[in-house]
Amino acid sequence: MSHGEHPAVDDADRTGVWLVGARGNVATMSIVGARAIAQGATDTTGMVTERDTVSNLELPPVEGFVFGGHDIEPESLVAQAERQRDRNGVPDADTLEAVRDDLAAIDERIEVGTAVNCGAAVSEDSEQLAEDLSIRDVVDQIRDDYETFRDSHDLERLVVVNVASTEPELAESDRYDTRDALERAIDEDDRDLPASVLYAYAAISSGHPFVNFTPSTANTLGGVRELAAETEVPHMGRDAKTGETLVKSALAPMFAGRNLRVMSWEGHNILGNKDGLVLEDEANAAGKLASKGDVLDSILPDIGHNRVRIDYTPSLADWKTAWDYIHFEGFLETEMKMQFTWEGSDSALAAPLVLDLVRLISHADEHGDGGLQPQLASFFKAPLGVDEHDFSRQLDRLYDYAEEHR
Amino acid sequence: MSHGEHPAVDDADRTGVWLVGARGNVATMSIVGARAIAQGATDTTGMVTERDTVSNLELPPVEGFVFGGHDIEPESLVAQAERQRDRNGVPDADTLEAVRDDLAAIDERIEVGTAVNCGAAVSEDSEQLAEDLSIRDVVDQIRDDYETFRDSHDLERLVVVNVASTEPELAESDRYDTRDALERAIDEDDRDLPASVLYAYAAISSGHPFVNFTPSTANTLGGVRELAAETEVPHMGRDAKTGETLVKSALAPMFAGRNLRVMSWEGHNILGNKDGLVLEDEANAAGKLASKGDVLDSILPDIGHNRVRIDYTPSLADWKTAWDYIHFEGFLETEMKMQFTWEGSDSALAAPLVLDLVRLISHADEHGDGGLQPQLASFFKAPLGVDEHDFSRQLDRLYDYAEEHR
Amino acid sequence: MSHGEHPAVDDADRTGVWLVGARGNVATMSIVGARAIAQGATDTTGMVTERDTVSNLELPPVEGFVFGGHDIEPESLVAQAERQRDRNGVPDADTLEAVRDDLAAIDERIEVGTAVNCGAAVSEDSEQLAEDLSIRDVVDQIRDDYETFRDSHDLERLVVVNVASTEPELAESDRYDTRDALERAIDEDDRDLPASVLYAYAAISSGHPFVNFTPSTANTLGGVRELAAETEVPHMGRDAKTGETLVKSALAPMFAGRNLRVMSWEGHNILGNKDGLVLEDEANAAGKLASKGDVLDSILPDIGHNRVRIDYTPSLADWKTAWDYIHFEGFLETEMKMQFTWEGSDSALAAPLVLDLVRLISHADEHGDGGLQPQLASFFKAPLGVDEHDFSRQLDRLYDYAEEHR
Amino acid sequence: MSHGEHPAVDDADRTGVWLVGARGNVATMSIVGARAIAQGATDTTGMVTERDTVSNLELPPVEGFVFGGHDIEPESLVAQAERQRDRNGVPDADTLEAVRDDLAAIDERIEVGTAVNCGAAVSEDSEQLAEDLSIRDVVDQIRDDYETFRDSHDLERLVVVNVASTEPELAESDRYDTRDALERAIDEDDRDLPASVLYAYAAISSGHPFVNFTPSTANTLGGVRELAAETEVPHMGRDAKTGETLVKSALAPMFAGRNLRVMSWEGHNILGNKDGLVLEDEANAAGKLASKGDVLDSILPDIGHNRVRIDYTPSLADWKTAWDYIHFEGFLETEMKMQFTWEGSDSALAAPLVLDLVRLISHADEHGDGGLQPQLASFFKAPLGVDEHDFSRQLDRLYDYAEEHR
Ligand SMILES: NC(=O)c1ccc[n+]([C@@H]2O[C@H](COP(=O)([O-])OP(=O)(O)OC[C@H]3O[C@@H](n4cnc5c(N)ncnc54)[C@H](O)[C@@H]3O)[C@@H](O)[C@H]2O)c1
Ligand SMILES: NC(=O)c1ccc[n+]([C@@H]2O[C@H](COP(=O)([O-])OP(=O)(O)OC[C@H]3O[C@@H](n4cnc5c(N)ncnc54)[C@H](O)[C@@H]3O)[C@@H](O)[C@H]2O)c1
Ligand SMILES: NC(=O)c1ccc[n+]([C@@H]2O[C@H](COP(=O)([O-])OP(=O)(O)OC[C@H]3O[C@@H](n4cnc5c(N)ncnc54)[C@H](O)[C@@H]3O)[C@@H](O)[C@H]2O)c1
Ligand SMILES: NC(=O)c1ccc[n+]([C@@H]2O[C@H](COP(=O)([O-])OP(=O)(O)OC[C@H]3O[C@@H](n4cnc5c(N)ncnc54)[C@H](O)[C@@H]3O)[C@@H](O)[C@H]2O)c1
Ligand code: NA
Ligand code: NA
């Protein structure tokens, strides 16, 4: 048994991390970051689990993460990372050199995935599982990929994280509201089920904790949630909160708490990476806009106007800029304004959260906490099973969890 | 016994509100607002005590506030309000008409105050108590003003709120660290004591709850705090949190919570009212800058660079604009940026909080809670006796208080 | 013969001003402004013709403008102005009072117009000329309205200005490229011709100078231009440059002049007036976006990405806010950024230009300069017959004209 | 005779470029850029002389620039460039490698300069000419350095450019208003003369064209100007216009041209390089603030309030961010606002202009145009001898010059 890039890590400290969308920006940056930490080439700035209170938890070390995954994009991880370096300046040249060999090794463990119902913007020109495979066969193949990886690396735990492109929304999703209905659909080769659901179902039905970093359907489907609850497999989602929406969830409570009436909150996002290109497609954007919009509607139930735009601006590459304009009314009908701009490297914001989520969901799994994980709400734009959108209060739930599990 | 502008209010619902700096912007807007609410000419947007949870408390009604105060500025309240209307558009013409008579009546109850050690920027061209009065006589005069007002309006409770101009910082304030030392200084005619301390001492020693809305020394002095603790008079301060600092206290926890390293946070405020003119004077600005700066240093102990500027820009009148530039580092040493601008009418932001604070400190007084009032921390830039600067958590203390006193 | 609101103005100084869209925001503010100037209730800030050099021209006085117009909206001018005052604060209460009677008198002179091919967003719920009138009859009716007004007010000159809502773009407009083709279409009752063309044709064929303040087709049509050239009637357009595009035309030359490569220029406009509502309709927006986009493409032929968005944000009323993000490359491939926000009252920016244009096109008419008026290019987003989009150079043409006609 | 790094360049195409402050940011980036162009490692984006019209002039090629200079900082050019790369990302790693050997060779040609009257912020810890040398001896030494360089590289023309740190303003500078007065002062060992004047005097009295890229006194002194006029040596300055002030000079004419009344223009600059550190010193900042302020006062003579701040914010390194807030009044007393932020790499903006200025002043010298060079006004915040501050019109002068010399 060989430990590949983890010579110094104890077996007990090794965690399998299976990334669906393993050659995407977020995945690449997560892998680069984890390996750079392991190599001592960077620090853990940006990781929530390295902050006070949370860092008191006994969490699996990032150094022990063993990566594998699915993708439908053939270009190698190394090539992806090089493009990121050239276009965004992140990772920098030195860091990339430090992890180049690790990336090459990990790239060997990326399997071809399914692109069923991912929309043309995603699946065009991709390499994917044969489209004429039955849905059941696709599920079996995915499960097989998980198990083969786990066996060959001798892993006790495998966490599956969906970081694939955003899919179009699934219409009438309540037809799959129960485990039964979902499993029947799979058996009857229902061609409406999207890839994210298959990845999630395959993971949870095999007992692997699952995290949905994207707005796609995946584990939000009633049938998947029922399955996870019954089998006590921890899972959480959806749509990681990394930029404009994060700021909204920190700022909107201020307006609410001061009883200031928000008349309009207009948000305009521009970005230039592939995520931006996919979101140019209206079908793919729908879910994203919904999860982004919810935060304000929930914190500010009386908001007058709430619009989010996402525009593709190629020259920005992975740098996402948001401009938000907030028009509010205070005492004596006084109209006032707040504006902000946020300029972040999207994947550099996302990557540490992927690592955090793997560590925290492993912790839940280790402690037998199955089903949804409300203590992880602060990581998501639309936290499953949680109504609280105030970022500070969401974080308090995580701190409380950390206190309890000290 | 005549109720003047409060014909319909029960005696039990009447609260005396004594404003030090009663003809200033904040005071004028507070009075205009309270009377406009009483006249049904405006609503309570901007008042924290009208929000869920807090609104469950049994609080004295704004309609029953009976205003009086000190000032060193002879121009009438009505004239002040007209200037506000013309220069800022707040209050609007209709609202001002609705309360004009009330303002005129209240103006009759404004007494001449002391301007000792307020700095030249404040006391120049003012009307004030004779400068050769002994400090003890000044204190007695102030106390007398409080009592005369209270008697003639037959008030059960009188809350004193300091909304006067910011004073220069008091040097070596620890010489007045005990009640004894302070009272000795008053008796020995110590000419270093500033006006705010005299107003605060006069209030608390007469049993009147006291709120310090400004950065001035007042009730922050050790001797005053000891007195209030011993005599169980509720008091709180200092420096109301209404604009840029409010936003900071909502946003900075987000950077902390995500373990993002703030390298620089540069804040630039421009405003055109008299407060801005006074703050052009470096001596008067010192306290303000200190209380503004503390918030970030406390929430982000590792912050690299933290500067606040306040500039006087006459054309803005009471509109304060802040530009904040936040340079932070995330994962993989990625440098990112957030900027915001905040454009608010300073007094319209402050006024509802004055009303809230009167109501809440009356509640504490009614329930026998003396000394500092940590549940009011969210209202202040430098909340006395409270280390927590995270706005959301400060608010949670108020909500907890409201739950307990339901 | 009665001079109504112009008792003190000489006959020679009276100019007829016919506004198509006479009850809209721009028209209302133009009339309010002109009458307020006449009443001494405001000054001429914002009027280009009151600036040095241009003010040396002998121009008809604003005090002598006699207003009339067409609209399809029945609500009176006074009501429009009151709404503007309440929602936008412009005009202020005093100014409105000063001109209220003038507005009421002018409102009597507004005739019902045609709404043919203006799009549903515009013509819904409107009052308009019978839709079954033949196109020729519509033209005759419009001409009749012009002449009746001119006669009854005994005016030597009548300038027609189109300030009506933006129409959808006219498809295959080159079929009307000649005067012949256009007149044949009118005679053959071609139902594709839009209202703006009919107003323009009616004006120019009657010898009235014509200004197209909007992006609509009107006098941009080949046939109308040929007619104006042949009959030597001065006309100009299109789409007044008042906000974001004005800034672009001042800033873009800076990037060009310094040889800085603009990779992306993203512009996002939000506004809340009826113009904004109409522009929510994609058909109506097309022309606007085209004329806005052209400026950059012309000044920065190598621009990488150039997008303009216009969103309707009701709470802003007539206040238009633009956020522009400019991503550019300098020396040594250094990527840099400029951002700006512009917050203006749309009609208050437009109104003085309407008055300027009436004065300047009257001047051209007086001096026998027919056809297009390139010296007026600085007023327009898409100046007819002028390739220069650099604002400073466009202005220089006006100054040169003023020098020549001194 | 060896041409060092210029094997392929004709003698006729070689130009000596002597940089005072040769190891500073601007100098380093200019040299890196020139050599990178010569090596084909970058293009000429950002160079005005490579734009249409101007590029029609017969200008000396950048490839032929032979660099030398003075500095008081011992750390090598290569080390400076490495720091720039690490802290700012400009130049990038590849470009630096391409020119590393050239930098090392050029560094050998940098002589120790004088730091007389440069202020403590500049001269502390520096290596400089002995402070007890007489002023005349210093001048002679500088002249000697120029000639030795010129001889040893066999250069026909040597252009001297001052890119040294900003000096404190020279008090009562009119005492040196004539050539006579200045030369007498030098002879009488007047210890008030600052270094920049000595460099400028040495250059011009030896017949070398001189450019003052900084706000320092140098060639702005009456005596130096008289000398240059009499001896017909071309020179120009002062203070290159690269960032916020450039934008002002493009935008302010828009407000003027539209007759909009600017009530306040507040500019706040933050930067983190050594220039920023030196400008923290109030004495050194005075000149800079003056030249920055003049632009607006000149274009907008009625401006109400005009303030510029420069703050040192270390984490920004060479990235300068400016926030400008423009409060203006339009028609009907409507108050409106424009804000912009500008984020540029200061030296990357400056460097191409250094190259442009060398080329253009060489052209003037070649054509016998001595004294001030008004066609270069667009390059400077305070162009000597030119009142026009409108950037577009300043550029037109350059284009006119280019047309004339075609
Ligand atoms: N800050 C952030 O970057 C952020 C925040 C929240 C959510 N997200 C979400 O994370 C996801 C990934 O973002 P990204 O920027 O890495 O996008 P990306 O386009 O760079 O990467 C997505 C990857 O998924 C792959 N993929 C697509 N469909 C697949 C399928 N059916 N099976 C397997 N692989 C598939 C693609 O080939 C690609 O390699 C998106 O859904 C995005 O909305 C990102
Ligand atoms: N948003 C806000 O407006 C805000 C927020 C926090 C704190 N504050 C603080 O509130 C205070 C008032 O602000 P403002 O905008 O109303 O200022 P202001 O200058 O309009 O009013 C201050 C008033 O206090 C009076 N005064 C000064 N010294 C006095 C004295 N010794 N005794 C009696 N009266 C005196 C002045 O004559 C004036 O009428 C300032 O200290 C300010 O820093 C205001
Ligand atoms: N700053 C500016 O406000 C600005 C700048 C440039 C261009 N414009 C253009 O000016 C025009 C007017 O803008 P606005 O803000 O006043 O819009 P508005 O909607 O307030 O007014 C338009 C008026 O035109 C009337 N109208 C519509 N179709 C008509 C028709 N066929 N005949 C007669 N009347 C008709 C409407 O009833 C309405 O009263 C728009 O095309 C706008 O794009 C405005
Ligand atoms: N965009 C820009 O960067 C820009 C724009 C306009 C003007 N400037 C001006 O250009 C000058 C240089 O800016 P920088 O960013 O390169 O500054 P810098 O501090 O990086 O470099 C200045 C150099 O001058 C040297 N120096 C100082 N005094 C000297 C003396 N007496 N003799 C010889 N050398 C001396 C210093 O040692 C240093 O190496 C400053 O005056 C600055 O204000 C810069
Ligand atoms: Na909280
Ligand atoms: Na020009």
PDB file of N, CA and C in Angstrom, chain B residues 49-68:
ATOM      1  N   THR B  49     -36.440  50.470  18.885  1.00  0.00           N
ATOM      2  CA  THR B  49     -37.437  50.002  19.856  1.00  0.00           C
ATOM      3  C   THR B  49     -38.789  49.699  19.221  1.00  0.00           C
ATOM      4  N   GLU B  50     -38.920  49.973  17.938  1.00  0.00           N
ATOM      5  CA  GLU B  50     -40.160  49.630  17.258  1.00  0.00           C
ATOM      6  C   GLU B  50     -40.043  48.340  16.465  1.00  0.00           C
ATOM      7  N   ARG B  51     -38.900  47.700  16.590  1.00  0.00           N
ATOM      8  CA  ARG B  51     -38.677  46.418  15.916  1.00  0.00           C
ATOM      9  C   ARG B  51     -39.114  45.281  16.820  1.00  0.00           C
ATOM     10  N   ASP B  52     -39.539  44.219  16.202  1.00  0.00           N
ATOM     11  CA  ASP B  52     -39.821  42.964  16.890  1.00  0.00           C
ATOM     12  C   ASP B  52     -38.886  42.680  18.057  1.00  0.00           C
ATOM     13  N   THR B  53     -39.363  41.954  18.991  1.00  0.00           N
ATOM     14  CA  THR B  53     -38.640  41.598  20.198  1.00  0.00           C
ATOM     15  C   THR B  53     -38.480  42.827  21.081  1.00  0.00           C
ATOM     16  N   VAL B  54     -37.724  43.836  20.631  1.00  0.00           N
ATOM     17  CA  VAL B  54     -37.554  45.013  21.471  1.00  0.00           C
ATOM     18  C   VAL B  54     -38.903  45.687  21.703  1.00  0.00           C
ATOM     19  N   SER B  55     -39.753  45.659  20.701  1.00  0.00           N
ATOM     20  CA  SER B  55     -41.047  46.331  20.829  1.00  0.00           C
ATOM     21  C   SER B  55     -41.961  45.596  21.805  1.00  0.00           C
ATOM     22  N   ASN B  56     -41.550  44.427  22.248  1.00  0.00           N
ATOM     23  CA  ASN B  56     -42.342  43.720  23.268  1.00  0.00           C
ATOM     24  C   ASN B  56     -42.170  44.309  24.661  1.00  0.00           C
ATOM     25  N   LEU B  57     -41.096  45.054  24.839  1.00  0.00           N
ATOM     26  CA  LEU B  57     -40.860  45.672  26.141  1.00  0.00           C
ATOM     27  C   LEU B  57     -41.935  46.723  26.419  1.00  0.00           C
ATOM     28  N   GLU B  58     -42.205  46.933  27.677  1.00  0.00           N
ATOM     29  CA  GLU B  58     -43.115  48.029  28.024  1.00  0.00           C
ATOM     30  C   GLU B  58     -42.304  49.295  28.153  1.00  0.00           C
ATOM     31  N   LEU B  59     -42.330  50.104  27.137  1.00  0.00           N
ATOM     32  CA  LEU B  59     -41.480  51.293  27.094  1.00  0.00           C
ATOM     33  C   LEU B  59     -42.332  52.552  27.129  1.00  0.00           C
ATOM     34  N   PRO B  60     -41.811  53.618  27.694  1.00  0.00           N
ATOM     35  CA  PRO B  60     -42.578  54.859  27.698  1.00  0.00           C
ATOM     36  C   PRO B  60     -42.789  55.340  26.266  1.00  0.00           C
ATOM     37  N   PRO B  61     -43.974  55.844  25.962  1.00  0.00           N
ATOM     38  CA  PRO B  61     -44.260  56.252  24.584  1.00  0.00           C
ATOM     39  C   PRO B  61     -43.545  57.552  24.219  1.00  0.00           C
ATOM     40  N   VAL B  62     -43.115  57.620  22.973  1.00  0.00           N
ATOM     41  CA  VAL B  62     -42.469  58.827  22.461  1.00  0.00           C
ATOM     42  C   VAL B  62     -43.415  60.019  22.541  1.00  0.00           C
ATOM     43  N   GLU B  63     -44.693  59.750  22.366  1.00  0.00           N
ATOM     44  CA  GLU B  63     -45.696  60.814  22.420  1.00  0.00           C
ATOM     45  C   GLU B  63     -45.656  61.552  23.756  1.00  0.00           C
ATOM     46  N   GLY B  64     -45.183  60.862  24.804  1.00  0.00           N
ATOM     47  CA  GLY B  64     -45.186  61.465  26.131  1.00  0.00           C
ATOM     48  C   GLY B  64     -43.884  62.149  26.511  1.00  0.00           C
ATOM     49  N   PHE B  65     -42.947  62.213  25.596  1.00  0.00           N
ATOM     50  CA  PHE B  65     -41.676  62.872  25.914  1.00  0.00           C
ATOM     51  C   PHE B  65     -41.901  64.371  26.096  1.00  0.00           C
ATOM     52  N   VAL B  66     -41.409  64.886  27.218  1.00  0.00           N
ATOM     53  CA  VAL B  66     -41.477  66.325  27.469  1.00  0.00           C
ATOM     54  C   VAL B  66     -40.051  66.858  27.425  1.00  0.00           C
ATOM     55  N   PHE B  67     -39.769  67.702  26.440  1.00  0.00           N
ATOM     56  CA  PHE B  67     -38.386  68.111  26.191  1.00  0.00           C
ATOM     57  C   PHE B  67     -37.997  69.417  26.875  1.00  0.00           C
ATOM     58  N   GLY B  68     -36.770  69.450  27.346  1.00  0.00           N
ATOM     59  CA  GLY B  68     -36.117  70.668  27.806  1.00  0.00           C
ATOM     60  C   GLY B  68     -34.646  70.507  27.525  1.00  0.00           C
TER      61      GLY B  68
END
